[in-house]
Amino acid sequence: MKSPGLRAYAIGYLIFLYAPIVLLPIFAFNDSRIIAFPLSSFTTNWFADMWADRQLWQALRNSMIISSSTAVIATVLGVFGARASTRYSFPGKGGLVGLIMLPLVLPEMIVAMSLLVVLLAISVPLSIFTVILGHVLITTPFAVAILSSAFQSLDKSLEEAAYDLGEGPVSTFRLIILPLMAPGIISSLLICFTISLDEFIIAYFLAGADTVLSSYIYGQFRFPAKVPAMMALGTILVLVSVTLLSIAEFFRRRGIAKTGGKDTGGFL
């Protein structure tokens, strides 16, 4: 029996969570530097100001390098981790998988400070590279979770049939498993890219002198005149994030359907 109180709580929680996102486009098109009601006239000047900001483009370039590299590395590690956890049994498997998934439950502040201490202790200079290391650490569990679902829904008889026909483990993985896993891999790439692009705490601690998009936005909020342009940028980032997550969910469901599995829920 469904509880009306629980339903009301869920609706109220969702409104509280997503109402600020709805306000982004409202103030992004508002012709006033003051973020407050009542609204002024309609304008697109803040998007033009955002577009003309050279520092923004440099920060975006750095973030694209970080997010793309993170997505590829985390997905490759996710393929190996998911394959090992779903197809093989070995001593300490449960503990190892738990260790891989641990960043999902650790506070990012703790992870960022720990990485900072370790990197400084071994004299590694803070840069884009160190941000990539941190982002790979926190996105790999997401890749493992997505790809484990895809591997679990994969019919083992397809691999056995390939072995019976004379294919080796490497060729079977390349010719049979990877094509069937392609939707899950694409979904993992998009999810990891989106998480890395939006992540702030680790980027703030580990970027050093290199400016990334999230820390750039945070810095701009110190200047009231820059806030409307950041609202415009936030509107674009929300649209990009929702689009990428929707595409990732499409490929995730396509991958499950392709392997004959049953969909029990997803990202959206």
PDB file of C-alpha atoms in Angstrom:
ATOM      1  CA  MET A   1       0.000   0.000   0.000  1.00  0.00           C
ATOM      2  CA  LYS A   2       1.388   3.355  -1.025  1.00  0.00           C
ATOM      3  CA  SER A   3       1.735   6.004   1.656  1.00  0.00           C
ATOM      4  CA  PRO A   4       0.353   9.479   0.728  1.00  0.00           C
ATOM      5  CA  GLY A   5       2.765  11.036   3.212  1.00  0.00           C
ATOM      6  CA  LEU A   6       5.764   9.357   1.632  1.00  0.00           C
ATOM      7  CA  ARG A   7       4.621  10.436  -1.833  1.00  0.00           C
ATOM      8  CA  ALA A   8       4.188  14.041  -0.656  1.00  0.00           C
ATOM      9  CA  TYR A   9       7.646  13.940   0.919  1.00  0.00           C
ATOM     10  CA  ALA A  10       9.198  12.627  -2.328  1.00  0.00           C
ATOM     11  CA  ILE A  11       7.497  15.339  -4.390  1.00  0.00           C
ATOM     12  CA  GLY A  12       8.546  18.063  -1.943  1.00  0.00           C
ATOM     13  CA  TYR A  13      12.117  16.766  -1.909  1.00  0.00           C
ATOM     14  CA  LEU A  14      12.317  16.787  -5.713  1.00  0.00           C
ATOM     15  CA  ILE A  15      10.944  20.335  -5.864  1.00  0.00           C
ATOM     16  CA  PHE A  16      13.489  21.483  -3.281  1.00  0.00           C
ATOM     17  CA  LEU A  17      16.292  19.729  -5.175  1.00  0.00           C
ATOM     18  CA  TYR A  18      15.506  20.941  -8.698  1.00  0.00           C
ATOM     19  CA  ALA A  19      13.905  24.368  -8.127  1.00  0.00           C
ATOM     20  CA  PRO A  20      17.313  26.149  -8.187  1.00  0.00           C
ATOM     21  CA  ILE A  21      18.020  24.595 -11.591  1.00  0.00           C
ATOM     22  CA  VAL A  22      14.761  26.039 -12.914  1.00  0.00           C
ATOM     23  CA  LEU A  23      15.863  29.496 -11.736  1.00  0.00           C
ATOM     24  CA  LEU A  24      19.044  29.381 -13.862  1.00  0.00           C
ATOM     25  CA  PRO A  25      17.437  30.090 -17.253  1.00  0.00           C
ATOM     26  CA  ILE A  26      15.032  32.596 -15.674  1.00  0.00           C
ATOM     27  CA  PHE A  27      17.857  34.856 -14.494  1.00  0.00           C
ATOM     28  CA  ALA A  28      20.077  34.032 -17.495  1.00  0.00           C
ATOM     29  CA  PHE A  29      17.564  35.814 -19.749  1.00  0.00           C
ATOM     30  CA  ASN A  30      16.773  38.579 -17.249  1.00  0.00           C
ATOM     31  CA  ASP A  31      18.088  42.052 -18.149  1.00  0.00           C
ATOM     32  CA  SER A  32      19.437  42.883 -14.707  1.00  0.00           C
ATOM     33  CA  ARG A  33      22.733  42.329 -12.914  1.00  0.00           C
ATOM     34  CA  ILE A  34      20.855  41.766  -9.662  1.00  0.00           C
ATOM     35  CA  ILE A  35      19.664  38.190  -9.145  1.00  0.00           C
ATOM     36  CA  ALA A  36      16.317  38.907  -7.561  1.00  0.00           C
ATOM     37  CA  PHE A  37      12.624  39.269  -8.261  1.00  0.00           C
ATOM     38  CA  PRO A  38      10.812  41.098  -9.795  1.00  0.00           C
ATOM     39  CA  LEU A  39      12.345  40.365 -13.181  1.00  0.00           C
ATOM     40  CA  SER A  40      13.352  43.023 -15.659  1.00  0.00           C
ATOM     41  CA  SER A  41      13.107  42.742 -19.459  1.00  0.00           C
ATOM     42  CA  PHE A  42      14.237  39.835 -21.650  1.00  0.00           C
ATOM     43  CA  THR A  43      17.829  39.824 -22.923  1.00  0.00           C
ATOM     44  CA  THR A  44      20.507  37.550 -24.352  1.00  0.00           C
ATOM     45  CA  ASN A  45      23.391  39.882 -23.495  1.00  0.00           C
ATOM     46  CA  TRP A  46      24.686  37.604 -20.743  1.00  0.00           C
ATOM     47  CA  PHE A  47      25.233  34.803 -23.247  1.00  0.00           C
ATOM     48  CA  ALA A  48      27.205  37.226 -25.431  1.00  0.00           C
ATOM     49  CA  ASP A  49      29.333  38.285 -22.434  1.00  0.00           C
ATOM     50  CA  MET A  50      29.965  34.650 -21.606  1.00  0.00           C
ATOM     51  CA  TRP A  51      30.956  33.882 -25.202  1.00  0.00           C
ATOM     52  CA  ALA A  52      33.494  36.740 -25.270  1.00  0.00           C
ATOM     53  CA  ASP A  53      35.272  35.627 -22.083  1.00  0.00           C
ATOM     54  CA  ARG A  54      38.691  34.239 -23.086  1.00  0.00           C
ATOM     55  CA  GLN A  55      39.454  32.894 -19.608  1.00  0.00           C
ATOM     56  CA  LEU A  56      36.272  30.863 -19.796  1.00  0.00           C
ATOM     57  CA  TRP A  57      37.377  29.216 -23.028  1.00  0.00           C
ATOM     58  CA  GLN A  58      40.766  28.332 -21.532  1.00  0.00           C
ATOM     59  CA  ALA A  59      39.051  26.803 -18.488  1.00  0.00           C
ATOM     60  CA  LEU A  60      36.668  24.928 -20.788  1.00  0.00           C
ATOM     61  CA  ARG A  61      39.589  23.598 -22.830  1.00  0.00           C
ATOM     62  CA  ASN A  62      41.276  22.276 -19.685  1.00  0.00           C
ATOM     63  CA  SER A  63      38.026  20.702 -18.491  1.00  0.00           C
ATOM     64  CA  MET A  64      37.455  19.018 -21.841  1.00  0.00           C
ATOM     65  CA  ILE A  65      40.946  17.498 -21.701  1.00  0.00           C
ATOM     66  CA  ILE A  66      40.355  16.303 -18.149  1.00  0.00           C
ATOM     67  CA  SER A  67      36.842  14.954 -18.767  1.00  0.00           C
ATOM     68  CA  SER A  68      37.732  13.173 -22.019  1.00  0.00           C
ATOM     69  CA  SER A  69      40.825  11.555 -20.525  1.00  0.00           C
ATOM     70  CA  THR A  70      38.935  10.596 -17.369  1.00  0.00           C
ATOM     71  CA  ALA A  71      36.076   9.035 -19.335  1.00  0.00           C
ATOM     72  CA  VAL A  72      38.407   6.888 -21.449  1.00  0.00           C
ATOM     73  CA  ILE A  73      40.668   5.741 -18.597  1.00  0.00           C
ATOM     74  CA  ALA A  74      37.807   5.067 -16.162  1.00  0.00           C
ATOM     75  CA  THR A  75      35.862   3.120 -18.795  1.00  0.00           C
ATOM     76  CA  VAL A  76      38.874   0.971 -19.711  1.00  0.00           C
ATOM     77  CA  LEU A  77      39.460   0.217 -16.030  1.00  0.00           C
ATOM     78  CA  GLY A  78      35.724  -0.369 -15.652  1.00  0.00           C
ATOM     79  CA  VAL A  79      35.744  -2.967 -18.433  1.00  0.00           C
ATOM     80  CA  PHE A  80      38.537  -4.893 -16.711  1.00  0.00           C
ATOM     81  CA  GLY A  81      36.957  -4.571 -13.262  1.00  0.00           C
ATOM     82  CA  ALA A  82      33.460  -5.512 -14.415  1.00  0.00           C
ATOM     83  CA  ARG A  83      34.751  -8.440 -16.437  1.00  0.00           C
ATOM     84  CA  ALA A  84      36.727  -9.797 -13.491  1.00  0.00           C
ATOM     85  CA  SER A  85      33.897  -9.326 -10.986  1.00  0.00           C
ATOM     86  CA  THR A  86      31.187 -10.960 -13.140  1.00  0.00           C
ATOM     87  CA  ARG A  87      33.052 -13.815 -14.814  1.00  0.00           C
ATOM     88  CA  TYR A  88      35.777 -14.995 -12.440  1.00  0.00           C
ATOM     89  CA  SER A  89      36.086 -16.177  -8.848  1.00  0.00           C
ATOM     90  CA  PHE A  90      39.282 -15.554  -6.889  1.00  0.00           C
ATOM     91  CA  PRO A  91      40.356 -15.109  -3.249  1.00  0.00           C
ATOM     92  CA  GLY A  92      39.443 -11.722  -1.822  1.00  0.00           C
ATOM     93  CA  LYS A  93      37.083 -10.901  -4.671  1.00  0.00           C
ATOM     94  CA  GLY A  94      34.427  -9.331  -2.433  1.00  0.00           C
ATOM     95  CA  GLY A  95      36.906  -7.150  -0.594  1.00  0.00           C
ATOM     96  CA  LEU A  96      38.610  -6.029  -3.799  1.00  0.00           C
ATOM     97  CA  VAL A  97      35.326  -5.100  -5.467  1.00  0.00           C
ATOM     98  CA  GLY A  98      34.306  -3.246  -2.309  1.00  0.00           C
ATOM     99  CA  LEU A  99      37.597  -1.349  -2.367  1.00  0.00           C
ATOM    100  CA  ILE A 100      37.014  -0.332  -5.990  1.00  0.00           C
ATOM    101  CA  MET A 101      33.499   0.906  -5.179  1.00  0.00           C
ATOM    102  CA  LEU A 102      34.585   2.683  -1.966  1.00  0.00           C
ATOM    103  CA  PRO A 103      34.901   6.189  -3.546  1.00  0.00           C
ATOM    104  CA  LEU A 104      31.129   6.104  -4.084  1.00  0.00           C
ATOM    105  CA  VAL A 105      30.534   6.471  -0.334  1.00  0.00           C
ATOM    106  CA  LEU A 106      33.601   8.465   0.720  1.00  0.00           C
ATOM    107  CA  PRO A 107      33.122  12.252   1.017  1.00  0.00           C
ATOM    108  CA  GLU A 108      34.852  13.976  -1.881  1.00  0.00           C
ATOM    109  CA  MET A 109      36.451  16.432   0.534  1.00  0.00           C
ATOM    110  CA  ILE A 110      38.244  13.557   2.273  1.00  0.00           C
ATOM    111  CA  VAL A 111      39.317  12.052  -1.055  1.00  0.00           C
ATOM    112  CA  ALA A 112      40.604  15.416  -2.310  1.00  0.00           C
ATOM    113  CA  MET A 113      42.575  16.192   0.843  1.00  0.00           C
ATOM    114  CA  SER A 114      44.054  12.682   0.942  1.00  0.00           C
ATOM    115  CA  LEU A 115      45.160  12.897  -2.678  1.00  0.00           C
ATOM    116  CA  LEU A 116      46.627  16.349  -2.098  1.00  0.00           C
ATOM    117  CA  VAL A 117      48.684  15.154   0.864  1.00  0.00           C
ATOM    118  CA  VAL A 118      49.967  12.096  -1.000  1.00  0.00           C
ATOM    119  CA  LEU A 119      50.838  14.008  -4.185  1.00  0.00           C
ATOM    120  CA  LEU A 120      52.688  16.713  -2.276  1.00  0.00           C
ATOM    121  CA  ALA A 121      54.509  14.077  -0.232  1.00  0.00           C
ATOM    122  CA  ILE A 122      55.874  12.401  -3.379  1.00  0.00           C
ATOM    123  CA  SER A 123      56.628  15.782  -5.003  1.00  0.00           C
ATOM    124  CA  VAL A 124      54.139  15.503  -7.865  1.00  0.00           C
ATOM    125  CA  PRO A 125      53.294  19.012  -9.123  1.00  0.00           C
ATOM    126  CA  LEU A 126      49.608  19.910  -9.179  1.00  0.00           C
ATOM    127  CA  SER A 127      48.290  20.181 -12.722  1.00  0.00           C
ATOM    128  CA  ILE A 128      45.688  18.877 -15.138  1.00  0.00           C
ATOM    129  CA  PHE A 129      47.311  15.452 -14.788  1.00  0.00           C
ATOM    130  CA  THR A 130      46.660  15.279 -11.038  1.00  0.00           C
ATOM    131  CA  VAL A 131      43.038  16.301 -11.568  1.00  0.00           C
ATOM    132  CA  ILE A 132      42.682  13.445 -14.054  1.00  0.00           C
ATOM    133  CA  LEU A 133      44.050  11.037 -11.447  1.00  0.00           C
ATOM    134  CA  GLY A 134      41.508  12.222  -8.908  1.00  0.00           C
ATOM    135  CA  HIS A 135      38.610  12.104 -11.346  1.00  0.00           C
ATOM    136  CA  VAL A 136      39.535   8.597 -12.503  1.00  0.00           C
ATOM    137  CA  LEU A 137      39.434   7.507  -8.870  1.00  0.00           C
ATOM    138  CA  ILE A 138      35.883   8.778  -8.305  1.00  0.00           C
ATOM    139  CA  THR A 139      34.440   7.836 -11.720  1.00  0.00           C
ATOM    140  CA  THR A 140      35.790   4.300 -12.015  1.00  0.00           C
ATOM    141  CA  PRO A 141      33.150   2.909  -9.588  1.00  0.00           C
ATOM    142  CA  PHE A 142      30.410   4.335 -11.817  1.00  0.00           C
ATOM    143  CA  ALA A 143      31.998   2.691 -14.854  1.00  0.00           C
ATOM    144  CA  VAL A 144      32.286  -0.634 -13.022  1.00  0.00           C
ATOM    145  CA  ALA A 145      28.639  -0.460 -11.917  1.00  0.00           C
ATOM    146  CA  ILE A 146      27.382   0.306 -15.438  1.00  0.00           C
ATOM    147  CA  LEU A 147      29.546  -2.298 -17.155  1.00  0.00           C
ATOM    148  CA  SER A 148      28.917  -4.969 -14.525  1.00  0.00           C
ATOM    149  CA  SER A 149      25.215  -4.712 -15.326  1.00  0.00           C
ATOM    150  CA  ALA A 150      26.022  -5.110 -19.010  1.00  0.00           C
ATOM    151  CA  PHE A 151      28.301  -8.118 -18.413  1.00  0.00           C
ATOM    152  CA  GLN A 152      25.753  -9.814 -16.155  1.00  0.00           C
ATOM    153  CA  SER A 153      23.096  -9.593 -18.852  1.00  0.00           C
ATOM    154  CA  LEU A 154      25.464 -11.064 -21.457  1.00  0.00           C
ATOM    155  CA  ASP A 155      24.648 -14.643 -22.397  1.00  0.00           C
ATOM    156  CA  LYS A 156      27.597 -16.862 -21.448  1.00  0.00           C
ATOM    157  CA  SER A 157      26.626 -19.389 -24.116  1.00  0.00           C
ATOM    158  CA  LEU A 158      27.804 -16.925 -26.783  1.00  0.00           C
ATOM    159  CA  GLU A 159      31.326 -17.054 -25.390  1.00  0.00           C
ATOM    160  CA  GLU A 160      31.209 -20.827 -25.063  1.00  0.00           C
ATOM    161  CA  ALA A 161      30.060 -21.129 -28.665  1.00  0.00           C
ATOM    162  CA  ALA A 162      32.975 -18.959 -29.814  1.00  0.00           C
ATOM    163  CA  TYR A 163      35.416 -21.156 -27.873  1.00  0.00           C
ATOM    164  CA  ASP A 164      33.871 -24.284 -29.421  1.00  0.00           C
ATOM    165  CA  LEU A 165      34.403 -22.787 -32.883  1.00  0.00           C
ATOM    166  CA  GLY A 166      38.108 -22.327 -32.233  1.00  0.00           C
ATOM    167  CA  GLU A 167      38.347 -18.719 -31.090  1.00  0.00           C
ATOM    168  CA  GLY A 168      40.730 -17.832 -28.283  1.00  0.00           C
ATOM    169  CA  PRO A 169      39.961 -15.626 -25.249  1.00  0.00           C
ATOM    170  CA  VAL A 170      41.343 -12.469 -26.898  1.00  0.00           C
ATOM    171  CA  SER A 171      39.555 -12.912 -30.218  1.00  0.00           C
ATOM    172  CA  THR A 172      36.313 -13.880 -28.454  1.00  0.00           C
ATOM    173  CA  PHE A 173      36.498 -10.749 -26.356  1.00  0.00           C
ATOM    174  CA  ARG A 174      37.232  -8.588 -29.409  1.00  0.00           C
ATOM    175  CA  LEU A 175      34.761 -10.131 -31.853  1.00  0.00           C
ATOM    176  CA  ILE A 176      31.876 -11.201 -29.609  1.00  0.00           C
ATOM    177  CA  ILE A 177      31.922  -9.467 -26.246  1.00  0.00           C
ATOM    178  CA  LEU A 178      32.992  -5.946 -27.194  1.00  0.00           C
ATOM    179  CA  PRO A 179      30.345  -5.452 -29.929  1.00  0.00           C
ATOM    180  CA  LEU A 180      27.629  -6.594 -27.511  1.00  0.00           C
ATOM    181  CA  MET A 181      29.098  -4.380 -24.793  1.00  0.00           C
ATOM    182  CA  ALA A 182      29.340  -1.302 -27.035  1.00  0.00           C
ATOM    183  CA  PRO A 183      26.144   0.382 -25.723  1.00  0.00           C
ATOM    184  CA  GLY A 184      27.300  -0.104 -22.125  1.00  0.00           C
ATOM    185  CA  ILE A 185      30.754   1.255 -22.967  1.00  0.00           C
ATOM    186  CA  ILE A 186      29.249   4.335 -24.620  1.00  0.00           C
ATOM    187  CA  SER A 187      26.985   4.839 -21.614  1.00  0.00           C
ATOM    188  CA  SER A 188      29.976   4.576 -19.267  1.00  0.00           C
ATOM    189  CA  LEU A 189      31.975   7.085 -21.324  1.00  0.00           C
ATOM    190  CA  LEU A 190      29.152   9.628 -21.251  1.00  0.00           C
ATOM    191  CA  ILE A 191      28.428   9.209 -17.538  1.00  0.00           C
ATOM    192  CA  CYS A 192      32.095   9.493 -16.553  1.00  0.00           C
ATOM    193  CA  PHE A 193      32.551  12.504 -18.836  1.00  0.00           C
ATOM    194  CA  THR A 194      29.554  14.261 -17.288  1.00  0.00           C
ATOM    195  CA  ILE A 195      30.646  13.541 -13.704  1.00  0.00           C
ATOM    196  CA  SER A 196      34.168  14.777 -14.395  1.00  0.00           C
ATOM    197  CA  LEU A 197      32.939  17.927 -16.149  1.00  0.00           C
ATOM    198  CA  ASP A 198      30.667  18.865 -13.228  1.00  0.00           C
ATOM    199  CA  GLU A 199      33.044  17.886 -10.406  1.00  0.00           C
ATOM    200  CA  PHE A 200      34.407  20.778  -8.327  1.00  0.00           C
ATOM    201  CA  ILE A 201      36.042  19.726  -5.051  1.00  0.00           C
ATOM    202  CA  ILE A 202      38.832  17.527  -6.418  1.00  0.00           C
ATOM    203  CA  ALA A 203      39.481  19.952  -9.282  1.00  0.00           C
ATOM    204  CA  TYR A 204      39.741  22.833  -6.794  1.00  0.00           C
ATOM    205  CA  PHE A 205      42.270  20.986  -4.624  1.00  0.00           C
ATOM    206  CA  LEU A 206      44.407  19.387  -7.336  1.00  0.00           C
ATOM    207  CA  ALA A 207      44.417  21.761 -10.320  1.00  0.00           C
ATOM    208  CA  GLY A 208      47.241  23.963  -9.058  1.00  0.00           C
ATOM    209  CA  ALA A 209      47.756  26.932 -11.389  1.00  0.00           C
ATOM    210  CA  ASP A 210      45.586  25.390 -14.128  1.00  0.00           C
ATOM    211  CA  THR A 211      42.033  26.702 -14.148  1.00  0.00           C
ATOM    212  CA  VAL A 212      39.212  24.257 -14.843  1.00  0.00           C
ATOM    213  CA  LEU A 213      35.619  25.151 -15.608  1.00  0.00           C
ATOM    214  CA  SER A 214      34.099  24.341 -12.215  1.00  0.00           C
ATOM    215  CA  SER A 215      36.682  26.315 -10.212  1.00  0.00           C
ATOM    216  CA  TYR A 216      36.490  29.161 -12.745  1.00  0.00           C
ATOM    217  CA  ILE A 217      32.735  29.451 -12.183  1.00  0.00           C
ATOM    218  CA  TYR A 218      33.251  29.391  -8.419  1.00  0.00           C
ATOM    219  CA  GLY A 219      35.792  32.211  -8.669  1.00  0.00           C
ATOM    220  CA  GLN A 220      33.542  34.375 -10.834  1.00  0.00           C
ATOM    221  CA  PHE A 221      30.820  34.449  -8.199  1.00  0.00           C
ATOM    222  CA  ARG A 222      33.022  36.767  -6.135  1.00  0.00           C
ATOM    223  CA  PHE A 223      32.223  39.511  -8.653  1.00  0.00           C
ATOM    224  CA  PRO A 224      28.525  40.506  -8.754  1.00  0.00           C
ATOM    225  CA  ALA A 225      28.841  41.850 -12.295  1.00  0.00           C
ATOM    226  CA  LYS A 226      29.861  38.374 -13.524  1.00  0.00           C
ATOM    227  CA  VAL A 227      27.002  36.471 -11.893  1.00  0.00           C
ATOM    228  CA  PRO A 228      24.444  36.855 -14.744  1.00  0.00           C
ATOM    229  CA  ALA A 229      26.972  35.515 -17.272  1.00  0.00           C
ATOM    230  CA  MET A 230      27.594  32.550 -14.972  1.00  0.00           C
ATOM    231  CA  MET A 231      23.842  31.973 -14.870  1.00  0.00           C
ATOM    232  CA  ALA A 232      23.909  31.809 -18.663  1.00  0.00           C
ATOM    233  CA  LEU A 233      26.812  29.371 -18.558  1.00  0.00           C
ATOM    234  CA  GLY A 234      25.013  27.282 -15.936  1.00  0.00           C
ATOM    235  CA  THR A 235      21.958  27.073 -18.186  1.00  0.00           C
ATOM    236  CA  ILE A 236      24.084  25.695 -21.016  1.00  0.00           C
ATOM    237  CA  LEU A 237      25.847  23.221 -18.713  1.00  0.00           C
ATOM    238  CA  VAL A 238      22.528  21.902 -17.393  1.00  0.00           C
ATOM    239  CA  LEU A 239      21.285  21.344 -20.945  1.00  0.00           C
ATOM    240  CA  VAL A 240      24.535  19.598 -21.909  1.00  0.00           C
ATOM    241  CA  SER A 241      24.475  17.392 -18.778  1.00  0.00           C
ATOM    242  CA  VAL A 242      20.841  16.372 -19.261  1.00  0.00           C
ATOM    243  CA  THR A 243      21.485  15.627 -22.940  1.00  0.00           C
ATOM    244  CA  LEU A 244      24.532  13.467 -22.192  1.00  0.00           C
ATOM    245  CA  LEU A 245      22.728  11.586 -19.413  1.00  0.00           C
ATOM    246  CA  SER A 246      19.738  10.978 -21.679  1.00  0.00           C
ATOM    247  CA  ILE A 247      21.995   9.592 -24.406  1.00  0.00           C
ATOM    248  CA  ALA A 248      23.798   7.438 -21.828  1.00  0.00           C
ATOM    249  CA  GLU A 249      20.475   6.072 -20.571  1.00  0.00           C
ATOM    250  CA  PHE A 250      19.394   5.323 -24.148  1.00  0.00           C
ATOM    251  CA  PHE A 251      22.539   3.293 -24.812  1.00  0.00           C
ATOM    252  CA  ARG A 252      22.270   1.566 -21.431  1.00  0.00           C
ATOM    253  CA  ARG A 253      18.741   0.369 -22.181  1.00  0.00           C
ATOM    254  CA  ARG A 254      19.738  -0.524 -25.734  1.00  0.00           C
ATOM    255  CA  GLY A 255      22.597  -2.631 -24.424  1.00  0.00           C
ATOM    256  CA  ILE A 256      20.321  -4.511 -22.010  1.00  0.00           C
ATOM    257  CA  ALA A 257      17.761  -5.132 -24.739  1.00  0.00           C
ATOM    258  CA  LYS A 258      20.501  -6.244 -27.138  1.00  0.00           C
ATOM    259  CA  THR A 259      21.714  -8.915 -24.744  1.00  0.00           C
ATOM    260  CA  GLY A 260      18.200 -10.045 -23.847  1.00  0.00           C
ATOM    261  CA  GLY A 261      18.373  -8.817 -20.250  1.00  0.00           C
ATOM    262  CA  LYS A 262      15.646  -7.240 -18.143  1.00  0.00           C
ATOM    263  CA  ASP A 263      15.737  -3.538 -17.346  1.00  0.00           C
ATOM    264  CA  THR A 264      15.224  -2.911 -13.637  1.00  0.00           C
ATOM    265  CA  GLY A 265      15.824   0.840 -13.593  1.00  0.00           C
ATOM    266  CA  GLY A 266      18.432   3.334 -14.687  1.00  0.00           C
ATOM    267  CA  PHE A 267      19.810   6.837 -14.423  1.00  0.00           C
ATOM    268  CA  LEU A 268      16.705   8.705 -15.594  1.00  0.00           C
TER     269      LEU A 268
END
